[in-house]
Coordinates of C-alpha atoms in Angstrom, one line a residue:
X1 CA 89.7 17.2 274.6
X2 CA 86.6 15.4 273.8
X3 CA 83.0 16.4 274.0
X4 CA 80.2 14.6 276.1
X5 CA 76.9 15.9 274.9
X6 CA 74.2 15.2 278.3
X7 CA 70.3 15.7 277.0
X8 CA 67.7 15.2 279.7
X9 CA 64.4 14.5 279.2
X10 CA 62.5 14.2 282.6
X11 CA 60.3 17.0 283.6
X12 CA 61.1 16.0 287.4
X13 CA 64.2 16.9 289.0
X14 CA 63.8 14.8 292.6
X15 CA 63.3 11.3 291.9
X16 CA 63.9 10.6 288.2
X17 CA 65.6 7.6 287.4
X18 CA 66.2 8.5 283.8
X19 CA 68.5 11.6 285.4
X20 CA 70.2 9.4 287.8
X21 CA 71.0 6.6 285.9
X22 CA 72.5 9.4 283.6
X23 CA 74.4 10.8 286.4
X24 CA 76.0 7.5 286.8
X25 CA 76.9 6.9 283.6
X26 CA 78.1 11.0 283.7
X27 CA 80.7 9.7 287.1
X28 CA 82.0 7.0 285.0
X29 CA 82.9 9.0 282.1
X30 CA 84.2 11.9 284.0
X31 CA 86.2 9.2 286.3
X32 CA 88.2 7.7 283.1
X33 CA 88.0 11.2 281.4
X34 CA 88.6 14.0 283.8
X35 CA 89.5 16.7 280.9
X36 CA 86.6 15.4 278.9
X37 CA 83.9 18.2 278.8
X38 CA 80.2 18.1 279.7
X39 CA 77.5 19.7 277.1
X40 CA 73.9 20.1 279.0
X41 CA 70.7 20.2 277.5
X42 CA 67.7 19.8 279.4
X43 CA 64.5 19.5 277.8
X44 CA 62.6 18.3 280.5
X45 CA 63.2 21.8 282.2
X46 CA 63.2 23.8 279.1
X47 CA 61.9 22.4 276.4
X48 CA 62.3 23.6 272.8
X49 CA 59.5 26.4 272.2
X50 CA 56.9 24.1 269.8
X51 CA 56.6 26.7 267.4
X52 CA 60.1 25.8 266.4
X53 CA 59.7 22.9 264.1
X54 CA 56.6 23.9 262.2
X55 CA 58.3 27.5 261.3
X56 CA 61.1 25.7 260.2
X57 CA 59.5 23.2 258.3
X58 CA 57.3 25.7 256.8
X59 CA 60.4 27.7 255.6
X60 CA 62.3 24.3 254.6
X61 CA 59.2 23.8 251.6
X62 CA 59.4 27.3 250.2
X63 CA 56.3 28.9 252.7
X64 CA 57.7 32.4 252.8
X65 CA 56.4 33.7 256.2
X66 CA 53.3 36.4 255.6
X67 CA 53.7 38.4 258.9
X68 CA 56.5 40.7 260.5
X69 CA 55.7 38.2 263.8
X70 CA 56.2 35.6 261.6
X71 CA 59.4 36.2 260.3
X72 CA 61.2 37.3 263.5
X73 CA 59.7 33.8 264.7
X74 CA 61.4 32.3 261.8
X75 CA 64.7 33.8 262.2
X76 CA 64.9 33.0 265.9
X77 CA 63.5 29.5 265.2
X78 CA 66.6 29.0 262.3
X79 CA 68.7 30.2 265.5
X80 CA 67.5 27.8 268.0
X81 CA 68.1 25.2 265.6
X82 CA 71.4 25.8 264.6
X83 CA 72.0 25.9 268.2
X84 CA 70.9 22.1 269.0
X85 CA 72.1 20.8 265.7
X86 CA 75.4 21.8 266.6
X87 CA 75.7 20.7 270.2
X88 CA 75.2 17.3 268.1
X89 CA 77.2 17.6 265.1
X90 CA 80.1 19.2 268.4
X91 CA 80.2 15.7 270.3
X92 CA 82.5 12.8 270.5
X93 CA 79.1 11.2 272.7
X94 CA 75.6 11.5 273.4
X95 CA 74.4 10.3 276.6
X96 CA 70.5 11.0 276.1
X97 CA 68.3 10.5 279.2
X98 CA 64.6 9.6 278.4
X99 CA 61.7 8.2 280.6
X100 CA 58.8 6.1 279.0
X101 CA 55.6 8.7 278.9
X102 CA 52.6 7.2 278.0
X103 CA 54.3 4.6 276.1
X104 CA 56.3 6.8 274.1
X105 CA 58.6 9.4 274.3
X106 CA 57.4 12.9 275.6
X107 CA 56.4 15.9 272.6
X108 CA 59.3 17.8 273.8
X109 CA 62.2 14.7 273.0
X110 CA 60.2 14.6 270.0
X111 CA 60.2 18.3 269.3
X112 CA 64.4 18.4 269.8
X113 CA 64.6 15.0 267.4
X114 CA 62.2 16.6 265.1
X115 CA 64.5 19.8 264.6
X116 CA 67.9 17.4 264.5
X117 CA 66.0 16.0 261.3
X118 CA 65.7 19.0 259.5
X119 CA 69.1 19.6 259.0
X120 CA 70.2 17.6 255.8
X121 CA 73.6 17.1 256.6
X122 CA 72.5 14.3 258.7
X123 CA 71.1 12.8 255.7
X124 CA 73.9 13.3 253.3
X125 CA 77.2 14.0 255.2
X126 CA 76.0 12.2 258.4
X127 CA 78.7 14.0 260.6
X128 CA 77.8 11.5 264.2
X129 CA 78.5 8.2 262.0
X130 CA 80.1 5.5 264.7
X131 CA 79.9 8.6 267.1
X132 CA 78.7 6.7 270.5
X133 CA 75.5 7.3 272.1
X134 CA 73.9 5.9 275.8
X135 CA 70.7 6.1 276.7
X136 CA 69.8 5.8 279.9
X137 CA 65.6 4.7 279.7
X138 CA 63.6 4.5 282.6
X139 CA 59.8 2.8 282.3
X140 CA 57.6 3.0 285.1
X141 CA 55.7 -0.2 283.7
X142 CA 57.2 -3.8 282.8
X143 CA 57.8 -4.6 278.9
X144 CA 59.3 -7.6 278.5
X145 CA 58.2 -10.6 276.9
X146 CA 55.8 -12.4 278.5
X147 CA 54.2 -8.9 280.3
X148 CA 51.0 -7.9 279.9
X149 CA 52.3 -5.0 278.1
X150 CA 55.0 -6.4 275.8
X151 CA 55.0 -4.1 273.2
X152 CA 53.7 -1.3 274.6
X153 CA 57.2 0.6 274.6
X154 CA 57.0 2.9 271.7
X155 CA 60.1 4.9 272.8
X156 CA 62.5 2.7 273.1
X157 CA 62.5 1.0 269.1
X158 CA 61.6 4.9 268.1
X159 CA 65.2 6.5 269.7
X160 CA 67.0 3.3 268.4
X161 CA 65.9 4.1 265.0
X162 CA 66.8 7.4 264.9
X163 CA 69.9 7.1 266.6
X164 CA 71.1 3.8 265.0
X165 CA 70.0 3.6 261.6
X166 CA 69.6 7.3 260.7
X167 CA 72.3 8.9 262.7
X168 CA 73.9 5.8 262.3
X169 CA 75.3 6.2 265.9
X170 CA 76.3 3.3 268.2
X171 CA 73.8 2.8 270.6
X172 CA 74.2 1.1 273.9
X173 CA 71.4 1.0 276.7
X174 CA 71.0 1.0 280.7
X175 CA 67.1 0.4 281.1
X176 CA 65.3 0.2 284.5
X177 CA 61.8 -0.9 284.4
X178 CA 58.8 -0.8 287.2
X179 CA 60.0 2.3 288.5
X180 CA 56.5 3.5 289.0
X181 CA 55.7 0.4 291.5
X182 CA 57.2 2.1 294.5
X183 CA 54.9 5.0 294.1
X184 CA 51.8 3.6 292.5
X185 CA 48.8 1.6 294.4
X186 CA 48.1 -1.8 293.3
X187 CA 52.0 -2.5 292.1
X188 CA 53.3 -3.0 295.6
X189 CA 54.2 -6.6 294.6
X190 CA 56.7 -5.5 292.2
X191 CA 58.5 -2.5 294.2
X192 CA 61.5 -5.5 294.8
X193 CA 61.8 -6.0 291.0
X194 CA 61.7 -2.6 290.5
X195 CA 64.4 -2.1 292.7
X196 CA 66.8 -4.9 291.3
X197 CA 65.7 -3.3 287.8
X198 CA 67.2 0.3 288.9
X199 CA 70.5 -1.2 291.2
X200 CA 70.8 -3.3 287.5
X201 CA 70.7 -0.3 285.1
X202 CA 73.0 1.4 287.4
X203 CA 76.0 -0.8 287.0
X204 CA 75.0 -0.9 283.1
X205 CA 75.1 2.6 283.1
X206 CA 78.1 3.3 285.0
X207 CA 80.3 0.1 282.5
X208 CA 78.8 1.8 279.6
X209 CA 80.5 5.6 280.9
X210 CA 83.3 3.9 281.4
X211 CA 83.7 1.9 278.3
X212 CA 82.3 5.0 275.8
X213 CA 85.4 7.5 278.0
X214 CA 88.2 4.5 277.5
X215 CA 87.3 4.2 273.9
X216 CA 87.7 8.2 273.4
X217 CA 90.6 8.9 275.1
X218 CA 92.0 5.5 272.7
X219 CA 90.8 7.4 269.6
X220 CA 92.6 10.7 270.7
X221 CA 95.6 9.0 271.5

């Protein structure tokens, strides 16, 4: 039985594309992986408390804390974390779902990453090596080359890092851009791109589902 590990990121529930692009990559797994089982963190509804990571760090550099409050915040930090770093370090994939925020990713994606990178066994041991990861990205804007804002996507090269060359995972992307046009005065011209964006990043998500499930059922075979 292999382990899908689902981390949302959107603090909206009704109308996120970074959650439904995730849910179609979620049908395609679970449609060439029935038995496979679903892990669910959502950070976008509860986000990681942010005294987490500075307890933590504090504690990883030999900063004993002073207070009684302090310590119980230490120990329940150290049990948080263990929590998270395990739902990773427990998954055959990672389907991560992140919308763009202000050209960069959200303080509570960063929060969750920023606790994954305390524990040093993804330094040394790297236990998600080759492990599969999608990301489904939605960005209300447009980014490409020749936009006005080329370049203005700080989340996107930021996950891909972290993902790729530190967890050394295999990254694989279903991105729809513009989604903010059917919403937002003055982009009205571009709702019909941001459409053919979304029904795009739909079938990429739903192939990459599929193709991450056929290669894990392979591997357990």
């Amino acid at each position: 039985m292999t382990t899908l590990l689902r981390v949302d990121a959107s603090v909206r529930l009704n109308g996120s594309v970074s959650r439904a692009l995730a849910d179609s990559a979620e049908a395609a797994w679970r449609a060439e992986h029935p038995d496979g089982v679903v892990v669910r963190r959502d950070l976008g509804r509860n986000p990681l408390p942010a005294t987490v990571w500075p307890a933590l760090a504090k504690a990883q550099v030999g900063e004993e804390p002073a207070t009684d409050e302090e310590r119980e915040l230490l120990t329940e930090a150290r049990a948080l974390a263990e929590e998270v770093t395990n739902e990773l370090k427990n998954a055959d994939a990672v389907l991560l779902a992140v919308p763009l925020y202000n050209y960069g990713i959200a303080q509570h994606v960063k929060a969750w990453i920023d606790v994954l990178l305390l524990d040093m066994t993804y330094h040394v041991e790297n236990p998600v090596e080759g492990r599969p990861a999608i990301f489904t990205l939605a960005r209300g804007g447009g980014y490409q080359p020749g936009s006005p804002k080329h370049g203005w996507d700080h989340a996107t090269a930021y996950l891909e890092r972290i993902f790729g060359d530190v967890f050394k995972m295999n990254v694989r992307i279903a991105a729809a851009e513009l989604t903010l046009a059917p919403v937002t005065p003055g982009m009205e011209s571009l709702i019909d791109l941001s459409k053919a964006s979304e029904a795009e990043a739909h079938v990429t998500a739903e192939e990459l589902g599929a193709v991450v499930a056929k290669e894990l059922v392979a591997k357990a075979a």
